[in-house]
XYZ file of C-alpha atoms in Angstrom:
356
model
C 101.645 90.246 65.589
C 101.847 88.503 69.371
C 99.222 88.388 71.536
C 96.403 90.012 73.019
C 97.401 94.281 74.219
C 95.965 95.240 77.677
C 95.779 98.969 79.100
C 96.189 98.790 82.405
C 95.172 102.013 84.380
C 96.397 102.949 88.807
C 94.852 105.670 90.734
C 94.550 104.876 93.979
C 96.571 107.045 95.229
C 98.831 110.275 94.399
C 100.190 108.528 90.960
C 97.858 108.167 87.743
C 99.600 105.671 85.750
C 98.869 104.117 82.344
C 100.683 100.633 81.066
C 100.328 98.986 77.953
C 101.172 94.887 78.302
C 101.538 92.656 75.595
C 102.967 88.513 76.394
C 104.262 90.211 79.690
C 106.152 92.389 77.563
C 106.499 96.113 78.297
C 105.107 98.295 75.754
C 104.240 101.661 77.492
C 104.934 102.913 80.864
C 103.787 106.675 81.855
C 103.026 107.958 85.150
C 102.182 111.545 86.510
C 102.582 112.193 90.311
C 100.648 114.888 92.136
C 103.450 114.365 95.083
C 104.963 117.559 95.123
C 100.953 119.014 95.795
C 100.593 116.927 98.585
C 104.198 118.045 99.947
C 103.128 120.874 101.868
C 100.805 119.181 103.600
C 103.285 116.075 104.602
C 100.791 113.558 103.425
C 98.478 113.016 100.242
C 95.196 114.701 100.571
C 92.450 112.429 99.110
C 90.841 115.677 97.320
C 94.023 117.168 96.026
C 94.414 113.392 94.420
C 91.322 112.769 92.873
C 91.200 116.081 91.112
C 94.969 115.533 89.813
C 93.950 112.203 88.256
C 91.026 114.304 86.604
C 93.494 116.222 85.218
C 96.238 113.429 83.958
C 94.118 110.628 82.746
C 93.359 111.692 79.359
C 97.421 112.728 78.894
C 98.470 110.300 80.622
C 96.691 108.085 78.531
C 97.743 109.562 75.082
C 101.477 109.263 75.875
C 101.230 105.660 76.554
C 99.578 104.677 73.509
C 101.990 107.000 71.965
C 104.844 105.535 73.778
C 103.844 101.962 72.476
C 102.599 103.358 68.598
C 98.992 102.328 69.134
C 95.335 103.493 68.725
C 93.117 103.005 71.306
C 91.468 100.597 68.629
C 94.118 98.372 68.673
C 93.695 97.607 72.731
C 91.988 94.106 72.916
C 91.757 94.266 77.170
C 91.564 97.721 79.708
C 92.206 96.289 83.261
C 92.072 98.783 86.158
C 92.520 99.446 89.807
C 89.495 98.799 91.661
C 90.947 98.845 95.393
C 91.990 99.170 97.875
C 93.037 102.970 97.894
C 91.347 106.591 98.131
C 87.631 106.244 97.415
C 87.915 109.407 95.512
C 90.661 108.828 93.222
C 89.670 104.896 92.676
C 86.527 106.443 91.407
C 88.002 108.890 88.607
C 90.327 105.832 87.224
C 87.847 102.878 87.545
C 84.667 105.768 84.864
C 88.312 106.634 83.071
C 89.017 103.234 82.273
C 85.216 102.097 81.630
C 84.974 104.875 79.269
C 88.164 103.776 77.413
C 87.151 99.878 77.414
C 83.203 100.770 76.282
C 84.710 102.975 73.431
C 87.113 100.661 72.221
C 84.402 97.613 73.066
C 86.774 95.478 74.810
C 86.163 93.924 78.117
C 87.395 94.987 81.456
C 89.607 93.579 84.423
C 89.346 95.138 87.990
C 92.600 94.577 89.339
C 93.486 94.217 93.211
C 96.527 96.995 93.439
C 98.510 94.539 95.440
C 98.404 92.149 93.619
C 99.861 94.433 90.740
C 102.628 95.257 92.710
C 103.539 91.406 92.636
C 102.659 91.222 88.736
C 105.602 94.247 88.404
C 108.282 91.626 88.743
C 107.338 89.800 85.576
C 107.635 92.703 83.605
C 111.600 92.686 84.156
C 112.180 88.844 85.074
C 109.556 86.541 83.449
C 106.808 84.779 85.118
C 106.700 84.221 88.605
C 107.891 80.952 90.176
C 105.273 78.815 91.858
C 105.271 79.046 94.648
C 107.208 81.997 95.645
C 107.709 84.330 98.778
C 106.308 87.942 97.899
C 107.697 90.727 100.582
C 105.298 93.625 99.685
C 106.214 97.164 101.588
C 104.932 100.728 100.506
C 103.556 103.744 102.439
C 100.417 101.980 103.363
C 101.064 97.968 102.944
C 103.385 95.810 104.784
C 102.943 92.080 103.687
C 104.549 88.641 103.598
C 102.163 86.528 101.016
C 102.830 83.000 99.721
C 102.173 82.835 96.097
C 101.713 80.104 93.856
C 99.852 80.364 90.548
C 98.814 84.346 91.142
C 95.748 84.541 88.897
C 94.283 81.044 89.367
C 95.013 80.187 93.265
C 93.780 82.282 96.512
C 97.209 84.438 97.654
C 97.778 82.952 101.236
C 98.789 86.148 103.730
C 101.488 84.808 106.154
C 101.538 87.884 107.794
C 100.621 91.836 107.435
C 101.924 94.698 109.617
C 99.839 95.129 113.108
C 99.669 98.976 112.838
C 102.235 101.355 111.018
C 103.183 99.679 107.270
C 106.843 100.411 106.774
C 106.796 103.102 104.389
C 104.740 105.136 106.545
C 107.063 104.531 109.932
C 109.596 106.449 107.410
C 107.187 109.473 106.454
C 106.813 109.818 110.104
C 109.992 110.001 111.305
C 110.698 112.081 108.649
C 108.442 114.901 109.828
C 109.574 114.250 113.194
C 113.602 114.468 111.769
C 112.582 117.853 109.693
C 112.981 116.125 106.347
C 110.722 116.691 103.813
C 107.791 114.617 102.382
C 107.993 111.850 101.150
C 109.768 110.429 103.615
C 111.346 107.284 102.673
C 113.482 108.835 100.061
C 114.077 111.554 102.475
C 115.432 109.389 104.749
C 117.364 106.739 102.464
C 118.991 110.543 101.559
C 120.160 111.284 104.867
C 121.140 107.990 106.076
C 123.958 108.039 102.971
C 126.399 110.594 105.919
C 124.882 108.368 108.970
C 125.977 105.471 110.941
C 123.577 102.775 111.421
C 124.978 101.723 115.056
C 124.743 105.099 116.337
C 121.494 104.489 118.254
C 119.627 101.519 119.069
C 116.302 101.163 118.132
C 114.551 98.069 118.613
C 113.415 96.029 116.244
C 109.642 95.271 116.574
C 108.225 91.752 116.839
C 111.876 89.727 116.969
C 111.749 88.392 119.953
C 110.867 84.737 121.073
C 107.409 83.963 121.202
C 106.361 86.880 118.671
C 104.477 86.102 115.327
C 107.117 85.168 113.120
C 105.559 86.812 109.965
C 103.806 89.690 111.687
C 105.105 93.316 111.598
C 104.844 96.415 113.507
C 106.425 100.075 113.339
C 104.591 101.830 115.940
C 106.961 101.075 118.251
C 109.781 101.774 116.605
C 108.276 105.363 115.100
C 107.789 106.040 118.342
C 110.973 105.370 119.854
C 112.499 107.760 117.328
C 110.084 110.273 118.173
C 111.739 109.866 121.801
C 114.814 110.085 120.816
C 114.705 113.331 118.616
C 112.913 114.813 121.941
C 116.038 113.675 123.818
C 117.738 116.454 122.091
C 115.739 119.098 121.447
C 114.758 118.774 125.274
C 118.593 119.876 126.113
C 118.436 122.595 122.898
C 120.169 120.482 120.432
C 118.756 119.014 116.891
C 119.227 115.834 116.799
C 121.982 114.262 114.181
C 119.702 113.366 111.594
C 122.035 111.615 109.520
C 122.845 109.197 112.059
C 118.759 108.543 112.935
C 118.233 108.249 109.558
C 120.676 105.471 109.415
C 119.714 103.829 112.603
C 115.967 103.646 111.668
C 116.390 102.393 107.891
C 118.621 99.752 109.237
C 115.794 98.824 112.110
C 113.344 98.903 108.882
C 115.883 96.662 106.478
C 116.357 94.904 109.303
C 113.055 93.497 110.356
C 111.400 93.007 107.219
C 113.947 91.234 105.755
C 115.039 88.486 108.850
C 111.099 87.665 108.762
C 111.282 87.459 104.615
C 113.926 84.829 104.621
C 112.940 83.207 107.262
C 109.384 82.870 106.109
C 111.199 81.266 102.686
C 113.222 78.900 104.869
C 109.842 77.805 106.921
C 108.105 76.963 103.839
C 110.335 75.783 101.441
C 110.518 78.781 98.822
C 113.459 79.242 96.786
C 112.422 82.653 95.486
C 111.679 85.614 97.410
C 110.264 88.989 95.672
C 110.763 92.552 97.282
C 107.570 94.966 95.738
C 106.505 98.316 96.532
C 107.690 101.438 97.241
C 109.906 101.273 99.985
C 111.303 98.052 97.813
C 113.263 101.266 96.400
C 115.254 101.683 99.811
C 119.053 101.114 99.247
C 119.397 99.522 102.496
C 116.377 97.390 102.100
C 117.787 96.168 99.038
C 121.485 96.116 99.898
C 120.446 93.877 103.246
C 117.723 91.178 100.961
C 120.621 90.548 98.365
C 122.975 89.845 101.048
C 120.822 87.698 103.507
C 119.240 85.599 100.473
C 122.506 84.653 99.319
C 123.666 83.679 102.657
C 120.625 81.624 102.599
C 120.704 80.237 98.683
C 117.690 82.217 98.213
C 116.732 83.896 94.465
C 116.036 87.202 94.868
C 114.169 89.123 92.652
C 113.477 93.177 92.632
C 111.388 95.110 90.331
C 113.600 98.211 88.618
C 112.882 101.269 90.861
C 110.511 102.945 88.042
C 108.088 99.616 88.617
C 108.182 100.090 92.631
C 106.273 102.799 93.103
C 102.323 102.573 92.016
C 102.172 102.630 87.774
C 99.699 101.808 85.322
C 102.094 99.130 83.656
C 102.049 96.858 86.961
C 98.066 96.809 86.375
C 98.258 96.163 82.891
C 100.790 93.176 83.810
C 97.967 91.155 85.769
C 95.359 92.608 83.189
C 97.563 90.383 80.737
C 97.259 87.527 83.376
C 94.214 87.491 83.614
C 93.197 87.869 79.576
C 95.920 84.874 78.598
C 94.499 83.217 81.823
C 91.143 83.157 80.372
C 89.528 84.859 83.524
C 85.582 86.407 83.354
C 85.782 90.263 82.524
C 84.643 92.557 85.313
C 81.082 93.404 84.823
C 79.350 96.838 83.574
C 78.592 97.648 86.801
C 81.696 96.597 88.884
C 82.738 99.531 91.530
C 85.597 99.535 93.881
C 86.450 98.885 96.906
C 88.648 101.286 99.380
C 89.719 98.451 102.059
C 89.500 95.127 99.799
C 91.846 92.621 101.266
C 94.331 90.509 99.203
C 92.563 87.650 97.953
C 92.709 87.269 94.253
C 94.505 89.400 91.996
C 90.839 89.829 90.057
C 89.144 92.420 92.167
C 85.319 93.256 90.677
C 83.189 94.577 93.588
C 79.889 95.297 92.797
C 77.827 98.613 94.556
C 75.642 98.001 97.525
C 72.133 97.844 96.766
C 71.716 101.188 99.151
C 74.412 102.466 96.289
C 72.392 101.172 93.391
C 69.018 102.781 95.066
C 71.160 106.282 96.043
């Protein structure tokens, strides 16, 4: 029979995703993007999200259980994304998943959606090692976090980007570079016909004397910015190819001399690349290579598991159940900006909320 089955349900963003975990097994995976409505716009708008999860949860939903042969009866655990993300589309998945747990009377897990992007890795390579070196970089996060037992112990933050996160340096400089949204794929695309060496863009926060683990892309978005206006200021387009190589190399560049050298500081055998722009070829390509030059383990979720997903909620929502962790309470709520603390996330409204 194995153990204990736990929905796990993401929507704090542009994906609504549904997982079913059982052991740390994968049982169901399904996820339906609103991307292409946000396109248009070059960036998700929070609205456009929260009314596109209205309209996936219940399919998206279905298909999972389908996808694993289950009844909603037969879930013993729903765990959920309760921050940080859009207020809006938090809200819809967090009354979603309440509704799902209160029907099938099973307790629920609010679930910090970093800390799912960490629990992804199990899902293809076993349990994490403790401690291990977790490089998190998406469209809105850019982390270095030192992680030892990642449902029982406080997740220690060695360092978190100053200003731009990574994956949205790329969306920039994708607008700026005429590609289309979203960017990082956009520009791991064009940087396939470029040469990384072709311009020099610095690489932020290297230097002596700079925080070893800290990260900025300001800089660097804005020194591509400069350098597209270079050309257009003379009446040529820039070659995108080649600043689409230059910059993904700056990116791979950067986050991964600070990863490896954050394992080497601390003694950490194992480094782990999550999130979206953990997709990246170069990002990838450049990790494998430096960590074995350094006799480092390095392991990468399967691109499906990158990106936000239900079945990276569910994973800690199976954590936490095994773990024997307190179910959120009827009345948890969610929480926008929560920092990275504990993978358990379970806010509770403000009494000005409560009275409202």
């Amino acid at each position: 029979m194995g153990g204990p089955v736990v929905l796990g349900i993401e929507s704090s963003c542009d994906e609504t995703g549904a997982g079913i975990v059982r052991d740390g097994k994968l049982l169901a995976h399904v996820v339906a993007s609103s991307m292409d409505e946000h396109a248009r716009f070059g960036g998700v708008v929070p609205e456009i999200a929260s009314r596109a999860h209205l309209e996936a949860f219940r399919p998206v939903v279905r298909q999972a259980l389908a996808q694993a042969g289950l009844r909603l009866a037969e879930i013993d655990a729903v765990a959920v994304t309760t921050g940080p993300g859009l207020s809006g589309a938090l809200q819809v998945g967090l009354a979603g998943a309440k509704s799902l747990a209160y029907a099938a009377g099973v307790p629920l897990y609010g679930v910090h959606h970093l800390a799912g992007h960490v629990a992804a890795d199990t899902l293809e390579h076993g349990p994490l090692p403790e401690p291990c070196m977790v490089l998190i970089v998406s469209g809105g996060h850019t982390s270095l976090l030192l992680v030892r037992d990642l449902v029982r112990e406080p997740i220690l933050h060695l360092g978190d980007t100053l200003d731009d996160a990574a994956g949205e340096c790329f969306d920039k400089v994708a607008r700026i570079l005429s590609l289309p949204y979203p960017g990082g794929p956009a520009i791991d695309r064009a940087a396939r016909d470029g040469d990384p060496a072709s311009v020099s863009f610095p690489r932020p926060l290297t230097r002596p004397g700079d925080d070893p683990y800290a990260f900025s892309f300001s800089g660097l978005k804005t020194a591509a910015a400069r350098w597209a206006e270079r050309y257009r200021s003379r009446g040529e387009e820039p070659p995108v190819a080649d600043g689409a190589a230059a910059l993904q190399e700056a990116v791979a560049d950067v986050l991964t001399r600070k990863a490896v050298q954050a394992c080497r500081d601390h003694d950490v055998r194992t480094l782990i690349v999550v999130g979206g722009v953990a997709a990246n070829s170069r990002v990838r390509a450049l990790a494998e290579e430096r960590c074995r030059d350094a006799g480092i383990e390095l392991r990468v979720p399967p691109m499906t598991l990158c990106t936000d997903n239900g079945a990276m909620i569910a994973a800690v929502g199976d954590l936490l159940l095994r773990g024997g962790a307190e179910p959120a309470p009827l009345d948890v709520s969610i929480d926008p900006s929560a920092p990275l603390t504990y993978a358990s996330l379970c806010p509770l409204p403000t009494v000005g909320a409560q009275a409202a």
